[in-house]
JSON list of C-alpha atoms in Angstrom, two decimals:
[
{"chain": "A", "resi": 1, "resn": "UNK", "atom": "CA", "xyz": [0.00, 0.00, 0.00]},
{"chain": "A", "resi": 2, "resn": "UNK", "atom": "CA", "xyz": [1.07, 3.55, -0.72]},
{"chain": "A", "resi": 3, "resn": "UNK", "atom": "CA", "xyz": [0.29, 6.47, 1.58]},
{"chain": "A", "resi": 4, "resn": "UNK", "atom": "CA", "xyz": [-0.29, 9.93, 0.14]},
{"chain": "A", "resi": 5, "resn": "UNK", "atom": "CA", "xyz": [0.45, 12.96, 2.32]},
{"chain": "A", "resi": 6, "resn": "UNK", "atom": "CA", "xyz": [-0.96, 16.25, 1.07]},
{"chain": "A", "resi": 7, "resn": "UNK", "atom": "CA", "xyz": [-0.67, 19.77, 2.43]},
{"chain": "A", "resi": 8, "resn": "UNK", "atom": "CA", "xyz": [-1.10, 23.18, 0.87]},
{"chain": "A", "resi": 9, "resn": "UNK", "atom": "CA", "xyz": [1.77, 24.59, 2.93]},
{"chain": "A", "resi": 10, "resn": "UNK", "atom": "CA", "xyz": [5.10, 24.13, 1.12]},
{"chain": "A", "resi": 11, "resn": "UNK", "atom": "CA", "xyz": [7.11, 24.08, 4.35]},
{"chain": "A", "resi": 12, "resn": "UNK", "atom": "CA", "xyz": [4.92, 21.29, 5.74]},
{"chain": "A", "resi": 13, "resn": "UNK", "atom": "CA", "xyz": [5.35, 19.31, 2.51]},
{"chain": "A", "resi": 14, "resn": "UNK", "atom": "CA", "xyz": [9.15, 19.65, 2.64]},
{"chain": "A", "resi": 15, "resn": "UNK", "atom": "CA", "xyz": [9.25, 18.69, 6.33]},
{"chain": "A", "resi": 16, "resn": "UNK", "atom": "CA", "xyz": [7.16, 15.58, 5.61]},
{"chain": "A", "resi": 17, "resn": "UNK", "atom": "CA", "xyz": [9.42, 14.61, 2.70]},
{"chain": "A", "resi": 18, "resn": "UNK", "atom": "CA", "xyz": [12.51, 14.95, 4.91]},
{"chain": "A", "resi": 19, "resn": "UNK", "atom": "CA", "xyz": [10.94, 12.92, 7.73]},
{"chain": "A", "resi": 20, "resn": "UNK", "atom": "CA", "xyz": [9.86, 10.18, 5.32]},
{"chain": "A", "resi": 21, "resn": "UNK", "atom": "CA", "xyz": [13.35, 9.95, 3.82]},
{"chain": "A", "resi": 22, "resn": "UNK", "atom": "CA", "xyz": [15.03, 10.03, 7.24]},
{"chain": "A", "resi": 23, "resn": "UNK", "atom": "CA", "xyz": [12.85, 7.16, 8.44]},
{"chain": "A", "resi": 24, "resn": "UNK", "atom": "CA", "xyz": [13.12, 5.05, 5.29]},
{"chain": "A", "resi": 25, "resn": "UNK", "atom": "CA", "xyz": [9.43, 5.32, 4.42]},
{"chain": "A", "resi": 26, "resn": "UNK", "atom": "CA", "xyz": [9.55, 4.47, 0.74]},
{"chain": "A", "resi": 27, "resn": "UNK", "atom": "CA", "xyz": [5.82, 3.93, 0.42]},
{"chain": "A", "resi": 28, "resn": "UNK", "atom": "CA", "xyz": [4.75, 7.53, 1.08]},
{"chain": "A", "resi": 29, "resn": "UNK", "atom": "CA", "xyz": [4.07, 10.08, -1.66]},
{"chain": "A", "resi": 30, "resn": "UNK", "atom": "CA", "xyz": [4.17, 13.69, -0.48]},
{"chain": "A", "resi": 31, "resn": "UNK", "atom": "CA", "xyz": [2.52, 16.39, -2.59]},
{"chain": "A", "resi": 32, "resn": "UNK", "atom": "CA", "xyz": [1.62, 20.03, -2.22]},
{"chain": "A", "resi": 33, "resn": "UNK", "atom": "CA", "xyz": [-2.11, 20.29, -2.81]},
{"chain": "A", "resi": 34, "resn": "UNK", "atom": "CA", "xyz": [-5.11, 22.38, -1.83]},
{"chain": "A", "resi": 35, "resn": "UNK", "atom": "CA", "xyz": [-7.40, 19.55, -0.77]},
{"chain": "A", "resi": 36, "resn": "UNK", "atom": "CA", "xyz": [-7.61, 17.27, -3.85]},
{"chain": "A", "resi": 37, "resn": "UNK", "atom": "CA", "xyz": [-6.25, 19.69, -6.48]},
{"chain": "A", "resi": 38, "resn": "UNK", "atom": "CA", "xyz": [-3.03, 17.71, -7.10]},
{"chain": "A", "resi": 39, "resn": "UNK", "atom": "CA", "xyz": [-4.54, 14.23, -6.75]},
{"chain": "A", "resi": 40, "resn": "UNK", "atom": "CA", "xyz": [-4.64, 12.38, -10.08]},
{"chain": "A", "resi": 41, "resn": "UNK", "atom": "CA", "xyz": [-8.11, 11.86, -11.51]},
{"chain": "A", "resi": 42, "resn": "UNK", "atom": "CA", "xyz": [-9.43, 8.38, -10.85]},
{"chain": "A", "resi": 43, "resn": "UNK", "atom": "CA", "xyz": [-7.40, 7.85, -7.67]},
{"chain": "A", "resi": 44, "resn": "UNK", "atom": "CA", "xyz": [-9.51, 6.41, -4.84]},
{"chain": "A", "resi": 45, "resn": "UNK", "atom": "CA", "xyz": [-8.70, 6.21, -1.13]},
{"chain": "A", "resi": 46, "resn": "UNK", "atom": "CA", "xyz": [-9.89, 3.73, 1.50]},
{"chain": "A", "resi": 47, "resn": "UNK", "atom": "CA", "xyz": [-9.13, 6.16, 4.31]},
{"chain": "A", "resi": 48, "resn": "UNK", "atom": "CA", "xyz": [-8.49, 9.87, 4.50]},
{"chain": "A", "resi": 49, "resn": "UNK", "atom": "CA", "xyz": [-7.06, 11.42, 7.65]},
{"chain": "A", "resi": 50, "resn": "UNK", "atom": "CA", "xyz": [-7.81, 15.13, 7.45]},
{"chain": "A", "resi": 51, "resn": "UNK", "atom": "CA", "xyz": [-6.20, 17.47, 9.98]},
{"chain": "A", "resi": 52, "resn": "UNK", "atom": "CA", "xyz": [-8.23, 20.53, 9.02]},
{"chain": "A", "resi": 53, "resn": "UNK", "atom": "CA", "xyz": [-8.10, 24.00, 10.51]},
{"chain": "A", "resi": 54, "resn": "UNK", "atom": "CA", "xyz": [-10.49, 24.01, 13.47]},
{"chain": "A", "resi": 55, "resn": "UNK", "atom": "CA", "xyz": [-11.91, 27.40, 12.67]},
{"chain": "A", "resi": 56, "resn": "UNK", "atom": "CA", "xyz": [-11.21, 30.46, 10.49]},
{"chain": "A", "resi": 57, "resn": "UNK", "atom": "CA", "xyz": [-8.35, 32.64, 11.69]},
{"chain": "A", "resi": 58, "resn": "UNK", "atom": "CA", "xyz": [-5.51, 34.83, 10.56]},
{"chain": "A", "resi": 59, "resn": "UNK", "atom": "CA", "xyz": [-3.35, 33.64, 13.46]},
{"chain": "A", "resi": 60, "resn": "UNK", "atom": "CA", "xyz": [-0.71, 31.24, 12.09]},
{"chain": "A", "resi": 61, "resn": "UNK", "atom": "CA", "xyz": [-1.21, 28.47, 14.65]},
{"chain": "A", "resi": 62, "resn": "UNK", "atom": "CA", "xyz": [-4.93, 28.17, 13.87]},
{"chain": "A", "resi": 63, "resn": "UNK", "atom": "CA", "xyz": [-4.67, 28.36, 10.10]},
{"chain": "A", "resi": 64, "resn": "UNK", "atom": "CA", "xyz": [-3.41, 30.72, 7.48]},
{"chain": "A", "resi": 65, "resn": "UNK", "atom": "CA", "xyz": [-6.65, 32.10, 6.07]},
{"chain": "A", "resi": 66, "resn": "UNK", "atom": "CA", "xyz": [-10.36, 32.47, 6.55]},
{"chain": "A", "resi": 67, "resn": "UNK", "atom": "CA", "xyz": [-10.74, 29.02, 4.93]},
{"chain": "A", "resi": 68, "resn": "UNK", "atom": "CA", "xyz": [-11.04, 27.11, 8.18]},
{"chain": "A", "resi": 69, "resn": "UNK", "atom": "CA", "xyz": [-13.68, 25.45, 10.30]},
{"chain": "A", "resi": 70, "resn": "UNK", "atom": "CA", "xyz": [-16.98, 25.03, 8.54]},
{"chain": "A", "resi": 71, "resn": "UNK", "atom": "CA", "xyz": [-15.75, 26.47, 5.23]},
{"chain": "A", "resi": 72, "resn": "UNK", "atom": "CA", "xyz": [-12.82, 24.05, 4.81]},
{"chain": "A", "resi": 73, "resn": "UNK", "atom": "CA", "xyz": [-14.86, 21.06, 5.98]},
{"chain": "A", "resi": 74, "resn": "UNK", "atom": "CA", "xyz": [-17.64, 21.98, 3.54]},
{"chain": "A", "resi": 75, "resn": "UNK", "atom": "CA", "xyz": [-15.12, 22.28, 0.68]},
{"chain": "A", "resi": 76, "resn": "UNK", "atom": "CA", "xyz": [-13.65, 18.93, 1.68]},
{"chain": "A", "resi": 77, "resn": "UNK", "atom": "CA", "xyz": [-17.06, 17.22, 1.78]},
{"chain": "A", "resi": 78, "resn": "UNK", "atom": "CA", "xyz": [-18.02, 18.80, -1.57]},
{"chain": "A", "resi": 79, "resn": "UNK", "atom": "CA", "xyz": [-14.79, 17.64, -3.26]},
{"chain": "A", "resi": 80, "resn": "UNK", "atom": "CA", "xyz": [-14.15, 14.22, -1.69]},
{"chain": "A", "resi": 81, "resn": "UNK", "atom": "CA", "xyz": [-16.69, 11.95, -3.41]},
{"chain": "A", "resi": 82, "resn": "UNK", "atom": "CA", "xyz": [-14.74, 11.16, -6.62]},
{"chain": "A", "resi": 83, "resn": "UNK", "atom": "CA", "xyz": [-11.69, 10.21, -4.51]},
{"chain": "A", "resi": 84, "resn": "UNK", "atom": "CA", "xyz": [-13.37, 7.72, -2.15]},
{"chain": "A", "resi": 85, "resn": "UNK", "atom": "CA", "xyz": [-13.30, 3.96, -2.61]},
{"chain": "A", "resi": 86, "resn": "UNK", "atom": "CA", "xyz": [-16.43, 2.04, -1.58]},
{"chain": "A", "resi": 87, "resn": "UNK", "atom": "CA", "xyz": [-16.56, 1.79, 2.20]},
{"chain": "A", "resi": 88, "resn": "UNK", "atom": "CA", "xyz": [-14.04, 4.61, 2.67]},
{"chain": "A", "resi": 89, "resn": "UNK", "atom": "CA", "xyz": [-13.59, 6.17, 6.09]},
{"chain": "A", "resi": 90, "resn": "UNK", "atom": "CA", "xyz": [-12.76, 9.80, 6.90]},
{"chain": "A", "resi": 91, "resn": "UNK", "atom": "CA", "xyz": [-10.89, 10.53, 10.16]},
{"chain": "A", "resi": 92, "resn": "UNK", "atom": "CA", "xyz": [-10.81, 14.12, 11.42]},
{"chain": "A", "resi": 93, "resn": "UNK", "atom": "CA", "xyz": [-9.63, 15.75, 14.62]},
{"chain": "A", "resi": 94, "resn": "UNK", "atom": "CA", "xyz": [-11.50, 18.51, 16.41]},
{"chain": "A", "resi": 95, "resn": "UNK", "atom": "CA", "xyz": [-11.18, 20.65, 19.53]},
{"chain": "A", "resi": 96, "resn": "UNK", "atom": "CA", "xyz": [-14.34, 21.95, 21.14]},
{"chain": "A", "resi": 97, "resn": "UNK", "atom": "CA", "xyz": [-12.96, 25.46, 21.59]},
{"chain": "A", "resi": 98, "resn": "UNK", "atom": "CA", "xyz": [-13.67, 25.97, 17.88]},
{"chain": "A", "resi": 99, "resn": "UNK", "atom": "CA", "xyz": [-17.42, 25.76, 18.48]},
{"chain": "A", "resi": 100, "resn": "UNK", "atom": "CA", "xyz": [-20.26, 23.55, 17.36]},
{"chain": "A", "resi": 101, "resn": "UNK", "atom": "CA", "xyz": [-20.60, 25.31, 13.98]},
{"chain": "A", "resi": 102, "resn": "UNK", "atom": "CA", "xyz": [-17.11, 24.07, 13.00]},
{"chain": "A", "resi": 103, "resn": "UNK", "atom": "CA", "xyz": [-17.46, 20.52, 14.32]},
{"chain": "A", "resi": 104, "resn": "UNK", "atom": "CA", "xyz": [-16.94, 17.88, 11.58]},
{"chain": "A", "resi": 105, "resn": "UNK", "atom": "CA", "xyz": [-19.27, 15.50, 13.46]},
{"chain": "A", "resi": 106, "resn": "UNK", "atom": "CA", "xyz": [-22.11, 18.04, 13.33]},
{"chain": "A", "resi": 107, "resn": "UNK", "atom": "CA", "xyz": [-21.38, 18.95, 9.71]},
{"chain": "A", "resi": 108, "resn": "UNK", "atom": "CA", "xyz": [-21.11, 15.29, 8.66]},
{"chain": "A", "resi": 109, "resn": "UNK", "atom": "CA", "xyz": [-24.39, 14.33, 10.32]},
{"chain": "A", "resi": 110, "resn": "UNK", "atom": "CA", "xyz": [-26.09, 17.31, 8.63]},
{"chain": "A", "resi": 111, "resn": "UNK", "atom": "CA", "xyz": [-25.13, 15.71, 5.29]},
{"chain": "A", "resi": 112, "resn": "UNK", "atom": "CA", "xyz": [-26.57, 12.37, 6.36]},
{"chain": "A", "resi": 113, "resn": "UNK", "atom": "CA", "xyz": [-23.22, 10.66, 6.98]},
{"chain": "A", "resi": 114, "resn": "UNK", "atom": "CA", "xyz": [-22.82, 8.10, 9.73]},
{"chain": "A", "resi": 115, "resn": "UNK", "atom": "CA", "xyz": [-20.46, 9.55, 12.35]},
{"chain": "A", "resi": 116, "resn": "UNK", "atom": "CA", "xyz": [-18.64, 8.19, 15.41]},
{"chain": "A", "resi": 117, "resn": "UNK", "atom": "CA", "xyz": [-16.92, 10.38, 17.97]},
{"chain": "A", "resi": 118, "resn": "UNK", "atom": "CA", "xyz": [-14.43, 7.90, 19.32]},
{"chain": "A", "resi": 119, "resn": "UNK", "atom": "CA", "xyz": [-11.90, 9.68, 21.53]},
{"chain": "A", "resi": 120, "resn": "UNK", "atom": "CA", "xyz": [-11.98, 12.59, 23.92]},
{"chain": "A", "resi": 121, "resn": "UNK", "atom": "CA", "xyz": [-8.90, 14.16, 25.46]},
{"chain": "A", "resi": 122, "resn": "UNK", "atom": "CA", "xyz": [-9.24, 16.81, 28.15]},
{"chain": "A", "resi": 123, "resn": "UNK", "atom": "CA", "xyz": [-6.49, 19.38, 28.68]},
{"chain": "A", "resi": 124, "resn": "UNK", "atom": "CA", "xyz": [-6.15, 23.03, 29.67]},
{"chain": "A", "resi": 125, "resn": "UNK", "atom": "CA", "xyz": [-7.70, 24.11, 26.35]},
{"chain": "A", "resi": 126, "resn": "UNK", "atom": "CA", "xyz": [-10.81, 21.94, 26.62]},
{"chain": "A", "resi": 127, "resn": "UNK", "atom": "CA", "xyz": [-11.81, 18.69, 24.94]},
{"chain": "A", "resi": 128, "resn": "UNK", "atom": "CA", "xyz": [-10.43, 17.29, 21.72]},
{"chain": "A", "resi": 129, "resn": "UNK", "atom": "CA", "xyz": [-11.87, 14.38, 19.80]},
{"chain": "A", "resi": 130, "resn": "UNK", "atom": "CA", "xyz": [-11.37, 12.16, 16.81]},
{"chain": "A", "resi": 131, "resn": "UNK", "atom": "CA", "xyz": [-14.32, 12.06, 14.46]},
{"chain": "A", "resi": 132, "resn": "UNK", "atom": "CA", "xyz": [-14.79, 9.07, 12.15]},
{"chain": "A", "resi": 133, "resn": "UNK", "atom": "CA", "xyz": [-17.13, 9.66, 9.22]},
{"chain": "A", "resi": 134, "resn": "UNK", "atom": "CA", "xyz": [-18.62, 6.89, 7.08]},
{"chain": "A", "resi": 135, "resn": "UNK", "atom": "CA", "xyz": [-19.99, 8.65, 3.96]},
{"chain": "A", "resi": 136, "resn": "UNK", "atom": "CA", "xyz": [-20.60, 5.47, 1.93]},
{"chain": "A", "resi": 137, "resn": "UNK", "atom": "CA", "xyz": [-24.38, 5.45, 2.31]},
{"chain": "A", "resi": 138, "resn": "UNK", "atom": "CA", "xyz": [-24.59, 8.90, 0.71]},
{"chain": "A", "resi": 139, "resn": "UNK", "atom": "CA", "xyz": [-22.05, 8.26, -2.06]},
{"chain": "A", "resi": 140, "resn": "UNK", "atom": "CA", "xyz": [-23.50, 5.23, -3.79]}
]
């Protein structure tokens, strides 16, 4: 199996390439891409792990533009269908400080996707969770 790592930030792409080479990971392809823009047509994924911006911000550590939170998740959901294999799973992180309107679990359920919220971590910033989305029922 080959793993594809995509990021729109060039520095993040270079860092990932260096880490993959340093660790001998020959089965990882690293590409600069805004969501699926650089993914070859016809490519399908069994799982996508999407570490999206939690909410819109111009502060570097929360994202580099207003395309965060609900807007980036909506773009992702709108663009993902042609790239999903049957039975594909989407895994997304989320921290509750970003608010319910930016929660991928809420946004996924609103589209009719099956959603599991499988892990909560509590720290000084609040709760964080991993959201697993099963869009297959809506994609067929």
